PDB file of C-alpha atoms in Angstrom:
ATOM      1  CA  MET E   1       2.626   7.344  15.513  1.00  0.00           C
ATOM      2  CA  HIS E   2       0.694   9.832  13.422  1.00  0.00           C
ATOM      3  CA  PHE E   3       1.086  12.049  10.690  1.00  0.00           C
ATOM      4  CA  ILE E   4       3.145  15.328  11.413  1.00  0.00           C
ATOM      5  CA  PHE E   5       3.983  18.407   9.574  1.00  0.00           C
ATOM      6  CA  SER E   6       8.041  19.000  10.144  1.00  0.00           C
ATOM      7  CA  ASP E   7      10.647  20.345   8.798  1.00  0.00           C
ATOM      8  CA  GLU E   8      12.814  17.632  10.191  1.00  0.00           C
ATOM      9  CA  VAL E   9      13.062  13.971   9.087  1.00  0.00           C
ATOM     10  CA  VAL E  10      15.523  11.517   8.288  1.00  0.00           C
ATOM     11  CA  LEU E  11      15.194   9.461   5.313  1.00  0.00           C
ATOM     12  CA  LEU E  12      16.178   5.822   4.612  1.00  0.00           C
ATOM     13  CA  PHE E  13      19.991   6.165   5.069  1.00  0.00           C
ATOM     14  CA  ASP E  14      22.176   7.733   7.971  1.00  0.00           C
ATOM     15  CA  PHE E  15      23.460  10.652   5.796  1.00  0.00           C
ATOM     16  CA  TRP E  16      19.831  11.741   4.567  1.00  0.00           C
ATOM     17  CA  ARG E  17      19.099  14.322   7.267  1.00  0.00           C
ATOM     18  CA  VAL E  18      17.025  17.074   6.663  1.00  0.00           C
ATOM     19  CA  HIS E  19      16.344  20.091   9.106  1.00  0.00           C
ATOM     20  CA  SER E  20      15.504  23.069   7.394  1.00  0.00           C
ATOM     21  CA  PRO E  21      12.374  23.937   4.707  1.00  0.00           C
ATOM     22  CA  ALA E  22      14.801  24.364   1.991  1.00  0.00           C
ATOM     23  CA  GLY E  23      16.186  20.576   2.766  1.00  0.00           C
ATOM     24  CA  MET E  24      12.706  19.462   3.007  1.00  0.00           C
ATOM     25  CA  ALA E  25      11.958  20.922  -0.432  1.00  0.00           C
ATOM     26  CA  ILE E  26      14.366  19.251  -1.929  1.00  0.00           C
ATOM     27  CA  SER E  27      13.965  15.688  -0.254  1.00  0.00           C
ATOM     28  CA  VAL E  28      10.144  16.049  -1.243  1.00  0.00           C
ATOM     29  CA  ALA E  29      10.951  16.896  -4.996  1.00  0.00           C
ATOM     30  CA  VAL E  30      13.595  13.577  -4.749  1.00  0.00           C
ATOM     31  CA  VAL E  31      10.739  11.504  -3.510  1.00  0.00           C
ATOM     32  CA  LEU E  32       8.096  12.788  -6.045  1.00  0.00           C
ATOM     33  CA  LEU E  33      10.592  11.624  -8.997  1.00  0.00           C
ATOM     34  CA  LEU E  34      11.020   8.281  -7.706  1.00  0.00           C
ATOM     35  CA  ALA E  35       7.453   7.933  -7.589  1.00  0.00           C
ATOM     36  CA  VAL E  36       7.308   9.153 -11.100  1.00  0.00           C
ATOM     37  CA  LEU E  37      10.296   6.691 -11.704  1.00  0.00           C
ATOM     38  CA  TYR E  38       8.174   3.907 -10.182  1.00  0.00           C
ATOM     39  CA  GLU E  39       5.293   4.071 -12.568  1.00  0.00           C
ATOM     40  CA  GLY E  40       7.473   4.556 -15.460  1.00  0.00           C
ATOM     41  CA  ILE E  41       9.430   1.316 -14.803  1.00  0.00           C
ATOM     42  CA  LYS E  42       6.038  -0.538 -14.855  1.00  0.00           C
ATOM     43  CA  VAL E  43       5.315   0.967 -18.077  1.00  0.00           C
ATOM     44  CA  ALA E  44       8.474   0.124 -19.137  1.00  0.00           C
ATOM     45  CA  LYS E  45       8.434  -3.610 -18.504  1.00  0.00           C
ATOM     46  CA  VAL E  46       5.484  -3.929 -20.088  1.00  0.00           C
ATOM     47  CA  LYS E  47       6.816  -2.101 -23.651  1.00  0.00           C
ATOM     48  CA  LEU E  48      10.028  -3.855 -23.306  1.00  0.00           C
ATOM     49  CA  LEU E  49       8.345  -7.422 -23.080  1.00  0.00           C
ATOM     50  CA  ARG E  50       5.997  -6.574 -26.513  1.00  0.00           C
ATOM     51  CA  HIS E  51       8.900  -5.230 -28.081  1.00  0.00           C
ATOM     52  CA  ALA E  52      11.071  -8.115 -27.296  1.00  0.00           C
ATOM     53  CA  LEU E  53       8.304 -10.630 -28.527  1.00  0.00           C
ATOM     54  CA  GLU E  54       7.658  -8.643 -31.604  1.00  0.00           C
ATOM     55  CA  SER E  55      11.606  -8.484 -32.826  1.00  0.00           C
ATOM     56  CA  LEU E  56      12.231 -12.455 -31.992  1.00  0.00           C
ATOM     57  CA  PRO E  57      11.106 -14.396 -34.874  1.00  0.00           C
ATOM     58  CA  ILE E  58       7.999 -16.304 -34.393  1.00  0.00           C
ATOM     59  CA  PRO E  59       9.284 -19.689 -34.953  1.00  0.00           C
ATOM     60  CA  THR E  60      11.589 -19.060 -31.757  1.00  0.00           C
ATOM     61  CA  SER E  61       8.665 -18.847 -29.118  1.00  0.00           C
ATOM     62  CA  GLN E  62       6.988 -21.766 -31.068  1.00  0.00           C
ATOM     63  CA  GLN E  63       9.988 -23.521 -30.293  1.00  0.00           C
ATOM     64  CA  LEU E  64      10.206 -22.372 -26.551  1.00  0.00           C
ATOM     65  CA  MET E  65       7.205 -23.630 -25.945  1.00  0.00           C
ATOM     66  CA  GLU E  66       7.766 -27.241 -27.339  1.00  0.00           C
ATOM     67  CA  GLU E  67      11.099 -27.618 -25.821  1.00  0.00           C
ATOM     68  CA  THR E  68      10.095 -31.199 -24.563  1.00  0.00           C
ATOM     69  CA  ASP E  69      10.403 -32.055 -28.071  1.00  0.00           C
ATOM     70  CA  GLY E  70      14.125 -33.546 -28.912  1.00  0.00           C
ATOM     71  CA  GLU E  71      15.109 -31.812 -32.377  1.00  0.00           C
ATOM     72  CA  SER E  72      13.314 -28.742 -33.598  1.00  0.00           C
ATOM     73  CA  ALA E  73      12.350 -28.397 -37.355  1.00  0.00           C
ATOM     74  CA  SER E  74      14.320 -25.688 -38.311  1.00  0.00           C
ATOM     75  CA  SER E  75      17.281 -26.654 -40.242  1.00  0.00           C
ATOM     76  CA  ASP E  76      19.603 -23.698 -39.554  1.00  0.00           C
ATOM     77  CA  SER E  77      20.335 -24.691 -35.625  1.00  0.00           C
ATOM     78  CA  LEU E  78      22.727 -21.629 -35.482  1.00  0.00           C
ATOM     79  CA  SER E  79      20.404 -18.973 -35.706  1.00  0.00           C
ATOM     80  CA  VAL E  80      17.733 -20.884 -33.355  1.00  0.00           C
ATOM     81  CA  GLY E  81      20.895 -20.927 -30.607  1.00  0.00           C
ATOM     82  CA  ARG E  82      21.346 -16.754 -31.160  1.00  0.00           C
ATOM     83  CA  SER E  83      17.797 -15.798 -30.925  1.00  0.00           C
ATOM     84  CA  HIS E  84      17.780 -18.349 -27.545  1.00  0.00           C
ATOM     85  CA  LEU E  85      20.609 -16.394 -26.142  1.00  0.00           C
ATOM     86  CA  ARG E  86      18.984 -13.266 -27.361  1.00  0.00           C
ATOM     87  CA  TRP E  87      15.736 -14.334 -25.506  1.00  0.00           C
ATOM     88  CA  PHE E  88      17.562 -15.302 -22.653  1.00  0.00           C
ATOM     89  CA  LEU E  89      19.566 -12.070 -22.495  1.00  0.00           C
ATOM     90  CA  CYS E  90      16.136 -10.127 -22.953  1.00  0.00           C
ATOM     91  CA  HIS E  91      14.432 -12.035 -19.999  1.00  0.00           C
ATOM     92  CA  PHE E  92      17.804 -11.473 -17.723  1.00  0.00           C
ATOM     93  CA  GLY E  93      17.276  -7.451 -18.471  1.00  0.00           C
ATOM     94  CA  GLN E  94      13.693  -7.817 -17.710  1.00  0.00           C
ATOM     95  CA  SER E  95      14.250  -9.528 -14.331  1.00  0.00           C
ATOM     96  CA  LEU E  96      16.562  -6.584 -13.567  1.00  0.00           C
ATOM     97  CA  ILE E  97      14.302  -4.095 -13.995  1.00  0.00           C
ATOM     98  CA  HIS E  98      11.842  -6.176 -11.932  1.00  0.00           C
ATOM     99  CA  VAL E  99      14.306  -6.073  -8.797  1.00  0.00           C
ATOM    100  CA  THR E 100      14.709  -2.248  -9.669  1.00  0.00           C
ATOM    101  CA  GLN E 101      10.875  -1.828  -9.378  1.00  0.00           C
ATOM    102  CA  VAL E 102      10.849  -3.779  -6.063  1.00  0.00           C
ATOM    103  CA  VAL E 103      13.659  -2.026  -4.414  1.00  0.00           C
ATOM    104  CA  ILE E 104      11.914   1.217  -5.556  1.00  0.00           C
ATOM    105  CA  GLY E 105       8.692   0.115  -4.434  1.00  0.00           C
ATOM    106  CA  TYR E 106       9.778  -0.710  -1.252  1.00  0.00           C
ATOM    107  CA  PHE E 107      12.067   2.386  -0.716  1.00  0.00           C
ATOM    108  CA  MET E 108       8.596   4.657  -1.411  1.00  0.00           C
ATOM    109  CA  MET E 109       7.193   2.578   1.393  1.00  0.00           C
ATOM    110  CA  LEU E 110       9.914   3.575   3.651  1.00  0.00           C
ATOM    111  CA  ALA E 111       9.307   7.186   2.996  1.00  0.00           C
ATOM    112  CA  VAL E 112       6.114   7.166   3.771  1.00  0.00           C
ATOM    113  CA  MET E 113       6.589   5.155   7.301  1.00  0.00           C
ATOM    114  CA  SER E 114       8.465   8.138   8.087  1.00  0.00           C
ATOM    115  CA  TYR E 115       5.192   9.451   8.877  1.00  0.00           C
ATOM    116  CA  ASN E 116       6.022  13.194   7.458  1.00  0.00           C
ATOM    117  CA  THR E 117       3.276  14.624   5.940  1.00  0.00           C
ATOM    118  CA  TRP E 118       5.436  16.605   3.046  1.00  0.00           C
ATOM    119  CA  ILE E 119       7.207  13.544   2.577  1.00  0.00           C
ATOM    120  CA  PHE E 120       3.896  11.324   1.848  1.00  0.00           C
ATOM    121  CA  LEU E 121       2.427  14.397  -0.403  1.00  0.00           C
ATOM    122  CA  GLY E 122       5.415  14.046  -2.361  1.00  0.00           C
ATOM    123  CA  VAL E 123       4.950  10.376  -2.691  1.00  0.00           C
ATOM    124  CA  VAL E 124       1.198  10.496  -3.793  1.00  0.00           C
ATOM    125  CA  VAL E 125       1.587  13.388  -6.319  1.00  0.00           C
ATOM    126  CA  GLY E 126       4.500  11.597  -7.774  1.00  0.00           C
ATOM    127  CA  SER E 127       2.468   8.816  -8.130  1.00  0.00           C
ATOM    128  CA  ALA E 128      -0.290  10.630  -9.770  1.00  0.00           C
ATOM    129  CA  VAL E 129       2.217  12.708 -12.322  1.00  0.00           C
ATOM    130  CA  GLY E 130       3.765   9.295 -13.047  1.00  0.00           C
ATOM    131  CA  TYR E 131       0.930   7.257 -14.102  1.00  0.00           C
ATOM    132  CA  TYR E 132      -0.645  10.506 -15.801  1.00  0.00           C
ATOM    133  CA  LEU E 133       2.553  10.772 -18.084  1.00  0.00           C
ATOM    134  CA  ALA E 134       3.262   6.993 -18.532  1.00  0.00           C
ATOM    135  CA  TYR E 135      -0.196   5.024 -18.904  1.00  0.00           C
ATOM    136  CA  PRO E 136      -1.079   6.806 -22.454  1.00  0.00           C
ATOM    137  CA  LEU E 137       2.465   5.588 -23.783  1.00  0.00           C
ATOM    138  CA  LEU E 138       1.285   1.932 -22.948  1.00  0.00           C
ATOM    139  CA  SER E 139      -1.332   2.198 -26.063  1.00  0.00           C
ATOM    140  CA  MET E 140       1.486   3.572 -28.276  1.00  0.00           C
ATOM    141  CA  ILE E 141       3.541   1.101 -29.758  1.00  0.00           C
TER     142      ILE E 141
ATOM    143  CA  MET O   1      17.514  20.809  64.092  1.00  0.00           C
ATOM    144  CA  ASN O   2      20.017  18.619  62.570  1.00  0.00           C
ATOM    145  CA  HIS O   3      17.402  16.210  60.905  1.00  0.00           C
ATOM    146  CA  SER O   4      15.965  18.955  59.197  1.00  0.00           C
ATOM    147  CA  HIS O   5      19.271  20.115  57.571  1.00  0.00           C
ATOM    148  CA  HIS O   6      19.883  16.376  56.560  1.00  0.00           C
ATOM    149  CA  SER O   7      16.412  15.870  55.243  1.00  0.00           C
ATOM    150  CA  VAL O   8      16.622  19.325  53.259  1.00  0.00           C
ATOM    151  CA  ALA O   9      20.288  18.175  51.558  1.00  0.00           C
ATOM    152  CA  PRO O  10      19.677  14.543  49.671  1.00  0.00           C
ATOM    153  CA  PRO O  11      16.108  16.125  47.820  1.00  0.00           C
ATOM    154  CA  HIS O  12      18.890  18.366  45.807  1.00  0.00           C
ATOM    155  CA  HIS O  13      20.718  15.218  44.455  1.00  0.00           C
ATOM    156  CA  HIS O  14      17.514  12.997  43.482  1.00  0.00           C
ATOM    157  CA  PRO O  15      16.229  15.284  40.665  1.00  0.00           C
ATOM    158  CA  THR O  16      19.524  15.068  38.471  1.00  0.00           C
ATOM    159  CA  THR O  17      19.934  11.245  38.995  1.00  0.00           C
ATOM    160  CA  ALA O  18      16.719  11.292  38.051  1.00  0.00           C
ATOM    161  CA  THR O  19      16.442  13.043  34.968  1.00  0.00           C
ATOM    162  CA  ALA O  20      19.763  11.284  34.125  1.00  0.00           C
ATOM    163  CA  HIS O  21      17.692   7.788  34.350  1.00  0.00           C
ATOM    164  CA  SER O  22      14.984   9.038  32.187  1.00  0.00           C
ATOM    165  CA  HIS O  23      17.472  10.385  29.457  1.00  0.00           C
ATOM    166  CA  SER O  24      19.112   6.732  29.052  1.00  0.00           C
ATOM    167  CA  GLY O  25      15.856   4.949  29.260  1.00  0.00           C
ATOM    168  CA  GLY O  26      14.162   7.443  26.781  1.00  0.00           C
ATOM    169  CA  ASP O  27      17.147   7.022  24.153  1.00  0.00           C
ATOM    170  CA  GLY O  28      16.876   3.137  24.605  1.00  0.00           C
ATOM    171  CA  HIS O  29      13.088   3.398  24.042  1.00  0.00           C
ATOM    172  CA  MET O  30      13.646   5.417  20.959  1.00  0.00           C
ATOM    173  CA  MET O  31      16.410   3.058  19.067  1.00  0.00           C
ATOM    174  CA  SER O  32      14.314  -0.058  19.278  1.00  0.00           C
ATOM    175  CA  MET O  33      13.161   0.428  15.886  1.00  0.00           C
ATOM    176  CA  PRO O  34      15.910   1.670  13.369  1.00  0.00           C
ATOM    177  CA  MET O  35      14.848   4.152  10.606  1.00  0.00           C
ATOM    178  CA  THR O  36      18.178   4.086   8.333  1.00  0.00           C
ATOM    179  CA  PHE O  37      19.524   1.153   6.757  1.00  0.00           C
ATOM    180  CA  TYR O  38      22.133  -0.803   8.798  1.00  0.00           C
ATOM    181  CA  PHE O  39      24.210  -3.898   8.316  1.00  0.00           C
ATOM    182  CA  GLY O  40      24.463  -5.839  11.379  1.00  0.00           C
ATOM    183  CA  ILE O  41      23.515  -9.326  12.738  1.00  0.00           C
ATOM    184  CA  LYS O  42      23.014  -8.699  16.345  1.00  0.00           C
ATOM    185  CA  ASP O  43      19.804  -8.784  18.120  1.00  0.00           C
ATOM    186  CA  VAL O  44      17.733  -8.591  14.887  1.00  0.00           C
ATOM    187  CA  GLU O  45      13.943  -9.266  15.850  1.00  0.00           C
ATOM    188  CA  LEU O  46      12.516 -11.071  12.840  1.00  0.00           C
ATOM    189  CA  LEU O  47       8.292 -10.759  12.689  1.00  0.00           C
ATOM    190  CA  PHE O  48       7.701 -13.259  15.738  1.00  0.00           C
ATOM    191  CA  SER O  49       8.750 -12.031  19.367  1.00  0.00           C
ATOM    192  CA  GLY O  50      10.819 -15.421  19.604  1.00  0.00           C
ATOM    193  CA  LEU O  51      12.594 -15.108  16.335  1.00  0.00           C
ATOM    194  CA  VAL O  52      15.884 -13.278  17.298  1.00  0.00           C
ATOM    195  CA  ILE O  53      19.090 -13.670  15.235  1.00  0.00           C
ATOM    196  CA  LYS O  54      22.302 -13.359  16.956  1.00  0.00           C
ATOM    197  CA  THR O  55      24.970 -15.121  15.368  1.00  0.00           C
ATOM    198  CA  ALA O  56      26.080 -14.840  11.758  1.00  0.00           C
ATOM    199  CA  GLY O  57      24.829 -18.314  11.260  1.00  0.00           C
ATOM    200  CA  GLU O  58      21.741 -17.345  12.087  1.00  0.00           C
ATOM    201  CA  MET O  59      21.644 -14.641   9.791  1.00  0.00           C
ATOM    202  CA  ALA O  60      22.433 -16.962   7.173  1.00  0.00           C
ATOM    203  CA  GLY O  61      19.755 -19.007   7.610  1.00  0.00           C
ATOM    204  CA  ALA O  62      17.309 -16.101   8.005  1.00  0.00           C
ATOM    205  CA  PHE O  63      18.743 -14.943   4.429  1.00  0.00           C
ATOM    206  CA  VAL O  64      18.065 -18.242   2.922  1.00  0.00           C
ATOM    207  CA  ALA O  65      14.639 -18.425   4.334  1.00  0.00           C
ATOM    208  CA  VAL O  66      13.647 -14.556   3.338  1.00  0.00           C
ATOM    209  CA  PHE O  67      14.811 -15.272  -0.095  1.00  0.00           C
ATOM    210  CA  LEU O  68      12.945 -18.579  -0.989  1.00  0.00           C
ATOM    211  CA  LEU O  69       9.988 -16.574   0.768  1.00  0.00           C
ATOM    212  CA  ALA O  70      10.224 -13.801  -2.025  1.00  0.00           C
ATOM    213  CA  MET O  71      10.937 -16.466  -4.762  1.00  0.00           C
ATOM    214  CA  PHE O  72       7.806 -18.157  -3.419  1.00  0.00           C
ATOM    215  CA  TYR O  73       5.943 -14.666  -3.648  1.00  0.00           C
ATOM    216  CA  GLU O  74       6.709 -14.392  -7.405  1.00  0.00           C
ATOM    217  CA  GLY O  75       5.536 -17.726  -8.032  1.00  0.00           C
ATOM    218  CA  LEU O  76       2.536 -17.620  -6.441  1.00  0.00           C
ATOM    219  CA  LYS O  77       1.474 -14.477  -8.483  1.00  0.00           C
ATOM    220  CA  ILE O  78       2.210 -16.199 -11.459  1.00  0.00           C
ATOM    221  CA  ALA O  79       0.324 -19.399 -10.497  1.00  0.00           C
ATOM    222  CA  ARG O  80      -2.449 -17.369  -9.842  1.00  0.00           C
ATOM    223  CA  GLU O  81      -2.478 -15.803 -13.181  1.00  0.00           C
ATOM    224  CA  SER O  82      -2.376 -19.064 -14.913  1.00  0.00           C
ATOM    225  CA  LEU O  83      -5.085 -20.465 -12.782  1.00  0.00           C
ATOM    226  CA  LEU O  84      -7.285 -17.725 -13.205  1.00  0.00           C
ATOM    227  CA  ARG O  85      -6.723 -18.043 -17.122  1.00  0.00           C
ATOM    228  CA  LYS O  86      -7.648 -21.543 -17.272  1.00  0.00           C
ATOM    229  CA  SER O  87     -10.624 -21.620 -15.318  1.00  0.00           C
ATOM    230  CA  GLN O  88     -12.673 -18.789 -16.940  1.00  0.00           C
ATOM    231  CA  VAL O  89     -15.300 -20.738 -18.515  1.00  0.00           C
ATOM    232  CA  SER O  90     -18.262 -18.734 -18.754  1.00  0.00           C
ATOM    233  CA  ILE O  91     -18.028 -16.292 -21.600  1.00  0.00           C
ATOM    234  CA  ARG O  92     -21.440 -14.414 -22.181  1.00  0.00           C
ATOM    235  CA  TYR O  93     -22.523 -12.626 -25.232  1.00  0.00           C
ATOM    236  CA  ASN O  94     -24.979  -9.898 -24.519  1.00  0.00           C
ATOM    237  CA  SER O  95     -26.069  -8.188 -27.681  1.00  0.00           C
ATOM    238  CA  MET O  96     -28.225  -4.896 -27.512  1.00  0.00           C
ATOM    239  CA  PRO O  97     -29.610  -2.248 -29.941  1.00  0.00           C
ATOM    240  CA  VAL O  98     -28.343   1.363 -29.436  1.00  0.00           C
ATOM    241  CA  PRO O  99     -29.581   4.006 -31.738  1.00  0.00           C
ATOM    242  CA  GLY O 100     -27.082   4.539 -34.570  1.00  0.00           C
ATOM    243  CA  PRO O 101     -25.793   8.295 -36.335  1.00  0.00           C
ATOM    244  CA  ASN O 102     -28.615   8.185 -39.004  1.00  0.00           C
ATOM    245  CA  GLY O 103     -31.275   6.810 -37.166  1.00  0.00           C
ATOM    246  CA  THR O 104     -30.484   3.221 -37.610  1.00  0.00           C
ATOM    247  CA  ILE O 105     -30.571   0.653 -35.097  1.00  0.00           C
ATOM    248  CA  LEU O 106     -27.151  -0.791 -34.368  1.00  0.00           C
ATOM    249  CA  MET O 107     -26.234  -4.226 -32.380  1.00  0.00           C
ATOM    250  CA  GLU O 108     -23.735  -3.580 -29.716  1.00  0.00           C
ATOM    251  CA  THR O 109     -22.159  -6.778 -28.318  1.00  0.00           C
ATOM    252  CA  HIS O 110     -20.804  -7.406 -25.001  1.00  0.00           C
ATOM    253  CA  LYS O 111     -18.744  -9.907 -23.580  1.00  0.00           C
ATOM    254  CA  THR O 112     -18.000 -10.652 -20.138  1.00  0.00           C
ATOM    255  CA  VAL O 113     -15.617 -13.356 -19.279  1.00  0.00           C
ATOM    256  CA  GLY O 114     -16.193 -14.615 -15.397  1.00  0.00           C
ATOM    257  CA  GLN O 115     -16.221 -17.402 -12.925  1.00  0.00           C
ATOM    258  CA  GLN O 116     -19.187 -18.703 -10.783  1.00  0.00           C
ATOM    259  CA  MET O 117     -18.954 -17.404  -7.147  1.00  0.00           C
ATOM    260  CA  LEU O 118     -19.395 -20.729  -5.632  1.00  0.00           C
ATOM    261  CA  SER O 119     -17.210 -22.779  -7.859  1.00  0.00           C
ATOM    262  CA  PHE O 120     -14.247 -24.357  -6.897  1.00  0.00           C
ATOM    263  CA  PRO O 121     -11.742 -22.565  -8.939  1.00  0.00           C
ATOM    264  CA  HIS O 122     -12.898 -19.154  -7.308  1.00  0.00           C
ATOM    265  CA  LEU O 123     -12.584 -20.549  -3.628  1.00  0.00           C
ATOM    266  CA  LEU O 124      -9.175 -21.901  -5.047  1.00  0.00           C
ATOM    267  CA  GLN O 125      -8.484 -18.078  -6.091  1.00  0.00           C
ATOM    268  CA  THR O 126      -9.703 -16.918  -2.889  1.00  0.00           C
ATOM    269  CA  VAL O 127      -7.450 -18.888  -0.641  1.00  0.00           C
ATOM    270  CA  LEU O 128      -4.395 -17.912  -2.734  1.00  0.00           C
ATOM    271  CA  HIS O 129      -5.527 -14.239  -2.650  1.00  0.00           C
ATOM    272  CA  ILE O 130      -5.511 -14.394   0.883  1.00  0.00           C
ATOM    273  CA  ILE O 131      -1.966 -16.329   1.119  1.00  0.00           C
ATOM    274  CA  GLN O 132      -0.618 -13.757  -1.320  1.00  0.00           C
ATOM    275  CA  VAL O 133      -1.532 -10.931   0.889  1.00  0.00           C
ATOM    276  CA  VAL O 134      -0.281 -12.158   4.110  1.00  0.00           C
ATOM    277  CA  ILE O 135       3.479 -13.261   2.420  1.00  0.00           C
ATOM    278  CA  SER O 136       3.154  -9.709   0.816  1.00  0.00           C
ATOM    279  CA  TYR O 137       2.775  -8.143   4.219  1.00  0.00           C
ATOM    280  CA  PHE O 138       5.328 -10.182   5.224  1.00  0.00           C
ATOM    281  CA  LEU O 139       8.086  -9.009   2.904  1.00  0.00           C
ATOM    282  CA  MET O 140       7.137  -5.600   3.557  1.00  0.00           C
ATOM    283  CA  LEU O 141       7.703  -6.175   7.356  1.00  0.00           C
ATOM    284  CA  ILE O 142      10.847  -7.968   6.915  1.00  0.00           C
ATOM    285  CA  PHE O 143      11.902  -5.127   4.566  1.00  0.00           C
ATOM    286  CA  MET O 144      11.269  -2.761   7.249  1.00  0.00           C
ATOM    287  CA  THR O 145      13.564  -4.023   9.705  1.00  0.00           C
ATOM    288  CA  TYR O 146      15.724  -2.042   7.975  1.00  0.00           C
ATOM    289  CA  ASN O 147      18.564  -4.701   8.126  1.00  0.00           C
ATOM    290  CA  GLY O 148      21.015  -4.403   4.704  1.00  0.00           C
ATOM    291  CA  TYR O 149      21.157  -8.017   4.483  1.00  0.00           C
ATOM    292  CA  LEU O 150      17.680  -8.888   4.857  1.00  0.00           C
ATOM    293  CA  CYS O 151      16.817  -6.287   2.302  1.00  0.00           C
ATOM    294  CA  ILE O 152      19.375  -7.587  -0.473  1.00  0.00           C
ATOM    295  CA  ALA O 153      17.709 -11.158   0.418  1.00  0.00           C
ATOM    296  CA  VAL O 154      13.890  -9.731  -0.402  1.00  0.00           C
ATOM    297  CA  ALA O 155      15.072  -7.878  -3.333  1.00  0.00           C
ATOM    298  CA  ALA O 156      17.155 -10.881  -4.932  1.00  0.00           C
ATOM    299  CA  GLY O 157      14.805 -13.467  -4.254  1.00  0.00           C
ATOM    300  CA  ALA O 158      11.856 -11.349  -6.126  1.00  0.00           C
ATOM    301  CA  GLY O 159      14.368 -10.840  -9.131  1.00  0.00           C
ATOM    302  CA  THR O 160      15.431 -14.503  -8.808  1.00  0.00           C
ATOM    303  CA  GLY O 161      11.506 -15.691  -8.710  1.00  0.00           C
ATOM    304  CA  TYR O 162      10.505 -13.347 -11.445  1.00  0.00           C
ATOM    305  CA  PHE O 163      13.359 -14.632 -13.689  1.00  0.00           C
ATOM    306  CA  LEU O 164      12.272 -18.590 -13.224  1.00  0.00           C
ATOM    307  CA  PHE O 165       8.544 -17.940 -13.096  1.00  0.00           C
ATOM    308  CA  SER O 166       8.230 -15.718 -15.803  1.00  0.00           C
ATOM    309  CA  TRP O 167      10.630 -17.512 -18.244  1.00  0.00           C
ATOM    310  CA  LYS O 168       7.757 -19.861 -19.515  1.00  0.00           C
ATOM    311  CA  LYS O 169       4.973 -16.893 -18.952  1.00  0.00           C
ATOM    312  CA  ALA O 170       6.577 -14.392 -21.103  1.00  0.00           C
ATOM    313  CA  VAL O 171       6.116 -16.525 -24.081  1.00  0.00           C
ATOM    314  CA  VAL O 172       2.193 -17.648 -24.112  1.00  0.00           C
ATOM    315  CA  VAL O 173       1.152 -14.302 -22.105  1.00  0.00           C
ATOM    316  CA  ASP O 174      -1.197 -12.202 -24.443  1.00  0.00           C
ATOM    317  CA  ILE O 175       0.777  -9.213 -24.766  1.00  0.00           C
ATOM    318  CA  THR O 176      -2.258  -6.738 -24.664  1.00  0.00           C
ATOM    319  CA  GLU O 177      -2.423  -7.099 -20.762  1.00  0.00           C
ATOM    320  CA  HIS O 178      -1.730  -4.709 -18.359  1.00  0.00           C
ATOM    321  CA  CYS O 179       1.457  -4.745 -16.002  1.00  0.00           C
ATOM    322  CA  HIS O 180       0.304  -5.657 -12.225  1.00  0.00           C
TER     323      HIS O 180
END
């Protein structure tokens, strides 16, 4: 098994068959965008967590840490319940984003496993472009 | 003379049957490793040579095992991070003079946080790192079988593990840390 330059490849699914240079160019563009999306999702996860922690009131995170205590000191339990629900939904959304990140990462691995050099270069360039565009956004709040 | 006639005739038949055999043999060899996603439960080889899935019950068991392996991987990642944070004891401050803009001398302070090389926490981190690397390669190889059920098990296990183990971690983590 070794890397080959070829215009014919089958990627991931039965219907994704490439026979021509035009099809190969489109496939490389799709794989490139997939790699950009992967890097973007990594940054988006961190930003979402930061946004969630800042938007929730601070006593809520303290109450989450002290969940072994029976009754919390706060008087309005209704708003605490709503904040817990918001935190639960936020964390559930984060988990869905994590699943998407895992699946896209594995798809990129399988695309490189086709041993087609154009696809491999598409993944590498896409990762570079994605990192270049996304990581400066990490320092911006 | 009759013998020579007979000996000439059969060789014409042999090459065609030989090529027919090599064609079917060649196709059988190429189809052993699937290169596209499929949903199937017959003759699914899983990681080791003796582990072949043939029935629906075995596939259900493999689904649960892969799901738990992916969950364990996520938990191991979180556990290693918290162990590292707890064991970082030696904080050294180095102050060194550097020339300032107007010829003044400024003091620049460097803070290094680390572990000793032969300490028990670092050895434990190393062992856990090896386990994490091996499990991550196993999950990659399982995804490489291209079996739809097993791939869904990996993704669902990773999502559930992240959901269960990052729940508490997300509350106490330092939000300026980089994602991994």
